[in-house]
PDB file of C-alpha atoms in Angstrom:
ATOM      1  CA  UNK Y 566      93.968 117.265  72.876  1.00 44.00           C
ATOM      2  CA  UNK Y 567      96.637 115.099  74.526  1.00 52.00           C
ATOM      3  CA  UNK Y 568      93.984 112.652  75.657  1.00 54.00           C
ATOM      4  CA  UNK Y 569      92.387 112.436  72.202  1.00 54.00           C
ATOM      5  CA  UNK Y 570      95.750 111.870  70.540  1.00 52.00           C
ATOM      6  CA  UNK Y 571      96.684 109.149  73.020  1.00 52.00           C
ATOM      7  CA  UNK Y 572      93.347 107.400  72.569  1.00 53.00           C
ATOM      8  CA  UNK Y 573      93.673 107.567  68.785  1.00 53.00           C
ATOM      9  CA  UNK Y 574      97.158 106.054  68.965  1.00 52.00           C
ATOM     10  CA  UNK Y 575      95.966 103.336  71.351  1.00 53.00           C
ATOM     11  CA  UNK Y 576      92.993 102.456  69.172  1.00 54.00           C
ATOM     12  CA  UNK Y 577      95.117 102.309  66.020  1.00 50.00           C
ATOM     13  CA  UNK Y 578      97.866 100.343  67.728  1.00 52.00           C
ATOM     14  CA  UNK Y 579      95.563  97.739  69.228  1.00 53.00           C
ATOM     15  CA  UNK Y 580      93.629  97.428  65.969  1.00 51.00           C
ATOM     16  CA  UNK Y 581      96.813  96.833  63.990  1.00 46.00           C
ATOM     17  CA  UNK Y 582      98.342  94.260  66.296  1.00 49.00           C
ATOM     18  CA  UNK Y 583     100.272  96.137  68.959  1.00 47.00           C
ATOM     19  CA  UNK Y 584     102.951  98.766  69.314  1.00 48.00           C
ATOM     20  CA  UNK Y 585     105.501  96.158  68.397  1.00 52.00           C
ATOM     21  CA  UNK Y 586     104.948  92.917  66.580  1.00 56.00           C
ATOM     22  CA  UNK Y 587     103.220  90.220  68.676  1.00 77.00           C
ATOM     23  CA  UNK Y 588     105.577  88.599  71.138  1.00 87.00           C
ATOM     24  CA  UNK Y 589     107.870  91.635  71.179  1.00 92.00           C
ATOM     25  CA  UNK Y 590     105.068  93.869  72.484  1.00 92.00           C
ATOM     26  CA  UNK Y 591     104.141  91.267  75.071  1.00 94.00           C
ATOM     27  CA  UNK Y 592     107.725  90.855  76.276  1.00 96.00           C
ATOM     28  CA  UNK Y 593     108.285  94.624  76.328  1.00 96.00           C
ATOM     29  CA  UNK Y 594     105.046  95.069  78.271  1.00 97.00           C
ATOM     30  CA  UNK Y 595     106.019  92.359  80.741  1.00 98.00           C
ATOM     31  CA  UNK Y 596     109.416  94.003  81.268  1.00 98.00           C
ATOM     32  CA  UNK Y 597     107.722  97.379  81.883  1.00 97.00           C
ATOM     33  CA  UNK Y 598     105.307  95.713  84.292  1.00 98.00           C
ATOM     34  CA  UNK Y 599     108.059  94.025  86.281  1.00 98.00           C
ATOM     35  CA  UNK Y 600     110.099  97.243  86.400  1.00 97.00           C
ATOM     36  CA  UNK Y 601     107.312  99.686  87.238  1.00 96.00           C
ATOM     37  CA  UNK Y 602     104.178  97.885  88.433  1.00 96.00           C
ATOM     38  CA  UNK Y 603     105.123  94.654  90.208  1.00 97.00           C
ATOM     39  CA  UNK Y 604     106.377  96.400  93.340  1.00 96.00           C
ATOM     40  CA  UNK Y 605     102.771  97.345  94.154  1.00 95.00           C
ATOM     41  CA  UNK Y 606     100.626  94.991  92.057  1.00 97.00           C
ATOM     42  CA  UNK Y 607     102.897  91.957  92.549  1.00 98.00           C
ATOM     43  CA  UNK Y 608     104.706  89.887  89.940  1.00 98.00           C
ATOM     44  CA  UNK Y 609     101.482  87.925  89.452  1.00 98.00           C
ATOM     45  CA  UNK Y 610      99.488  91.216  89.194  1.00 98.00           C
ATOM     46  CA  UNK Y 611      97.147  90.130  92.003  1.00 97.00           C
ATOM     47  CA  UNK Y 612      97.692  93.334  94.043  1.00 96.00           C
ATOM     48  CA  UNK Y 613     100.067  91.909  96.625  1.00 96.00           C
ATOM     49  CA  UNK Y 614     103.455  93.367  95.728  1.00 96.00           C
ATOM     50  CA  UNK Y 615     106.006  94.150  98.444  1.00 97.00           C
ATOM     51  CA  UNK Y 616     105.079  97.862  98.536  1.00 95.00           C
ATOM     52  CA  UNK Y 617     101.333  97.206  98.738  1.00 94.00           C
ATOM     53  CA  UNK Y 618     101.427  97.102 102.535  1.00 94.00           C
ATOM     54  CA  UNK Y 619     102.402 100.781 102.799  1.00 93.00           C
ATOM     55  CA  UNK Y 620      99.635 102.052 100.531  1.00 92.00           C
ATOM     56  CA  UNK Y 621      96.369 103.467 101.849  1.00 90.00           C
ATOM     57  CA  UNK Y 622      94.410 101.402  99.322  1.00 90.00           C
ATOM     58  CA  UNK Y 623      95.292  97.864  98.217  1.00 92.00           C
ATOM     59  CA  UNK Y 624      96.396  97.837  94.571  1.00 94.00           C
ATOM     60  CA  UNK Y 625      93.916  96.327  92.149  1.00 94.00           C
ATOM     61  CA  UNK Y 626      94.104  92.712  91.055  1.00 97.00           C
ATOM     62  CA  UNK Y 627      94.946  93.371  87.422  1.00 98.00           C
ATOM     63  CA  UNK Y 628      94.118  89.815  86.364  1.00 98.00           C
ATOM     64  CA  UNK Y 629      90.399  90.413  87.011  1.00 98.00           C
ATOM     65  CA  UNK Y 630      89.845  93.500  84.850  1.00 98.00           C
ATOM     66  CA  UNK Y 631      88.016  91.609  82.102  1.00 97.00           C
ATOM     67  CA  UNK Y 632      85.841  89.841  84.678  1.00 96.00           C
ATOM     68  CA  UNK Y 633      84.922  93.188  86.267  1.00 95.00           C
ATOM     69  CA  UNK Y 634      84.019  94.875  82.970  1.00 96.00           C
ATOM     70  CA  UNK Y 635      82.773  91.984  80.843  1.00 95.00           C
ATOM     71  CA  UNK Y 636      85.462  92.646  78.240  1.00 96.00           C
ATOM     72  CA  UNK Y 637      88.936  94.127  78.437  1.00 97.00           C
ATOM     73  CA  UNK Y 638      88.629  97.946  78.520  1.00 97.00           C
ATOM     74  CA  UNK Y 639      91.948  98.739  76.807  1.00 96.00           C
ATOM     75  CA  UNK Y 640      91.191 102.449  76.500  1.00 95.00           C
ATOM     76  CA  UNK Y 641      90.331 102.772  80.180  1.00 94.00           C
ATOM     77  CA  UNK Y 642      93.439 100.833  81.242  1.00 96.00           C
ATOM     78  CA  UNK Y 643      95.568 103.054  78.992  1.00 95.00           C
ATOM     79  CA  UNK Y 644      94.020 106.212  80.471  1.00 94.00           C
ATOM     80  CA  UNK Y 645      94.587 105.000  84.024  1.00 92.00           C
ATOM     81  CA  UNK Y 646      98.246 104.171  83.427  1.00 94.00           C
ATOM     82  CA  UNK Y 647      98.858 107.406  81.513  1.00 92.00           C
ATOM     83  CA  UNK Y 648      97.079 109.504  84.135  1.00 88.00           C
ATOM     84  CA  UNK Y 649      94.410 110.664  81.706  1.00 87.00           C
ATOM     85  CA  UNK Y 650      91.434 109.297  83.634  1.00 77.00           C
ATOM     86  CA  UNK Y 651      89.387 111.785  85.598  1.00 66.00           C
ATOM     87  CA  UNK Y 652      87.240 109.201  87.315  1.00 60.00           C
ATOM     88  CA  UNK Y 653      88.946 109.309  90.690  1.00 56.00           C
ATOM     89  CA  UNK Y 654      89.333 105.543  90.442  1.00 52.00           C
ATOM     90  CA  UNK Y 655      92.541 105.818  92.402  1.00 47.00           C
ATOM     91  CA  UNK Y 656      91.155 108.280  94.958  1.00 51.00           C
ATOM     92  CA  UNK Y 657      94.130 110.387  95.932  1.00 59.00           C
ATOM     93  CA  UNK Y 658      96.099 108.828  93.099  1.00 65.00           C
ATOM     94  CA  UNK Y 659      98.732 106.812  94.910  1.00 73.00           C
ATOM     95  CA  UNK Y 660      99.586 105.179  91.602  1.00 80.00           C
ATOM     96  CA  UNK Y 661     102.184 107.212  89.728  1.00 76.00           C
ATOM     97  CA  UNK Y 662     101.173 108.868  86.478  1.00 79.00           C
ATOM     98  CA  UNK Y 663     103.352 106.696  84.295  1.00 81.00           C
ATOM     99  CA  UNK Y 664     102.728 108.774  81.186  1.00 80.00           C
ATOM    100  CA  UNK Y 665     104.554 111.693  82.805  1.00 83.00           C
ATOM    101  CA  UNK Y 666     107.304 109.437  84.151  1.00 82.00           C
ATOM    102  CA  UNK Y 667     107.901 107.807  80.767  1.00 84.00           C
ATOM    103  CA  UNK Y 668     107.927 111.169  78.944  1.00 86.00           C
ATOM    104  CA  UNK Y 669     110.417 112.574  81.464  1.00 86.00           C
ATOM    105  CA  UNK Y 670     112.672 109.548  81.065  1.00 83.00           C
ATOM    106  CA  UNK Y 671     112.569 109.808  77.271  1.00 85.00           C
ATOM    107  CA  UNK Y 672     113.017 113.568  76.930  1.00 82.00           C
ATOM    108  CA  UNK Y 673     115.805 113.884  79.488  1.00 84.00           C
ATOM    109  CA  UNK Y 674     117.071 117.451  79.762  1.00 82.00           C
ATOM    110  CA  UNK Y 675     116.275 118.461  76.197  1.00 78.00           C
ATOM    111  CA  UNK Y 676     114.122 121.528  75.614  1.00 81.00           C
ATOM    112  CA  UNK Y 677     113.565 120.865  71.896  1.00 83.00           C
ATOM    113  CA  UNK Y 678     109.975 120.475  70.735  1.00 82.00           C
ATOM    114  CA  UNK Y 679     110.982 117.607  68.443  1.00 86.00           C
ATOM    115  CA  UNK Y 680     112.463 115.709  71.394  1.00 83.00           C
ATOM    116  CA  UNK Y 681     109.312 116.302  73.442  1.00 85.00           C
ATOM    117  CA  UNK Y 682     107.172 114.908  70.628  1.00 87.00           C
ATOM    118  CA  UNK Y 683     109.391 111.840  70.296  1.00 88.00           C
ATOM    119  CA  UNK Y 684     109.264 111.386  74.070  1.00 89.00           C
ATOM    120  CA  UNK Y 685     105.474 111.487  74.012  1.00 89.00           C
ATOM    121  CA  UNK Y 686     105.421 108.847  71.266  1.00 92.00           C
ATOM    122  CA  UNK Y 687     107.850 106.694  73.264  1.00 91.00           C
ATOM    123  CA  UNK Y 688     105.703 107.009  76.404  1.00 93.00           C
ATOM    124  CA  UNK Y 689     102.597 106.049  74.439  1.00 94.00           C
ATOM    125  CA  UNK Y 690     104.370 102.997  72.993  1.00 94.00           C
ATOM    126  CA  UNK Y 691     105.478 101.887  76.455  1.00 95.00           C
ATOM    127  CA  UNK Y 692     101.974 102.260  77.862  1.00 96.00           C
ATOM    128  CA  UNK Y 693     100.431 100.395  74.921  1.00 95.00           C
ATOM    129  CA  UNK Y 694     102.903  97.571  75.564  1.00 96.00           C
ATOM    130  CA  UNK Y 695     101.822  97.538  79.222  1.00 97.00           C
ATOM    131  CA  UNK Y 696      98.161  97.403  78.185  1.00 97.00           C
ATOM    132  CA  UNK Y 697      98.983  94.529  75.813  1.00 96.00           C
ATOM    133  CA  UNK Y 698     100.674  92.626  78.631  1.00 97.00           C
ATOM    134  CA  UNK Y 699      97.904  93.303  81.154  1.00 98.00           C
ATOM    135  CA  UNK Y 700      95.319  92.092  78.658  1.00 97.00           C
ATOM    136  CA  UNK Y 701      97.335  88.887  78.197  1.00 97.00           C
ATOM    137  CA  UNK Y 702      97.256  88.021  81.921  1.00 98.00           C
ATOM    138  CA  UNK Y 703      93.503  88.199  82.388  1.00 97.00           C
ATOM    139  CA  UNK Y 704      91.960  85.296  84.291  1.00 93.00           C
ATOM    140  CA  UNK Y 705      89.844  83.145  82.020  1.00 83.00           C
ATOM    141  CA  UNK Y 706      86.261  82.533  83.184  1.00 68.00           C
TER     142      UNK Y 706
END
């Protein structure tokens, strides 16, 4: 259910122009990337961040996703970031499950259902912004 809801939100959001309007989504996604992804993937997203050397597997070059798949697989990228993919693409999953991290940050210590639902929406928005940014940095053929 969680996966279906997240995919529905992602599809709607991308179809209607992003979680935030245009440049705002891109800037928010870039800020999320620099704060949470660049340490492993590098500021240029090529997979050579400062923490990459301590990982068992080199982080992916995120600028080549479109080249690898023929088109940008927004749903798959969303699922990977959120931790919803079951493909084993990350093997032992060295990459954090950012969906859980973002929900935890948003919900804090609250035990209210309403707060949990808002936190889930916030996490989804943050991940959609990341997907928007990652799509924007794809190498052009």
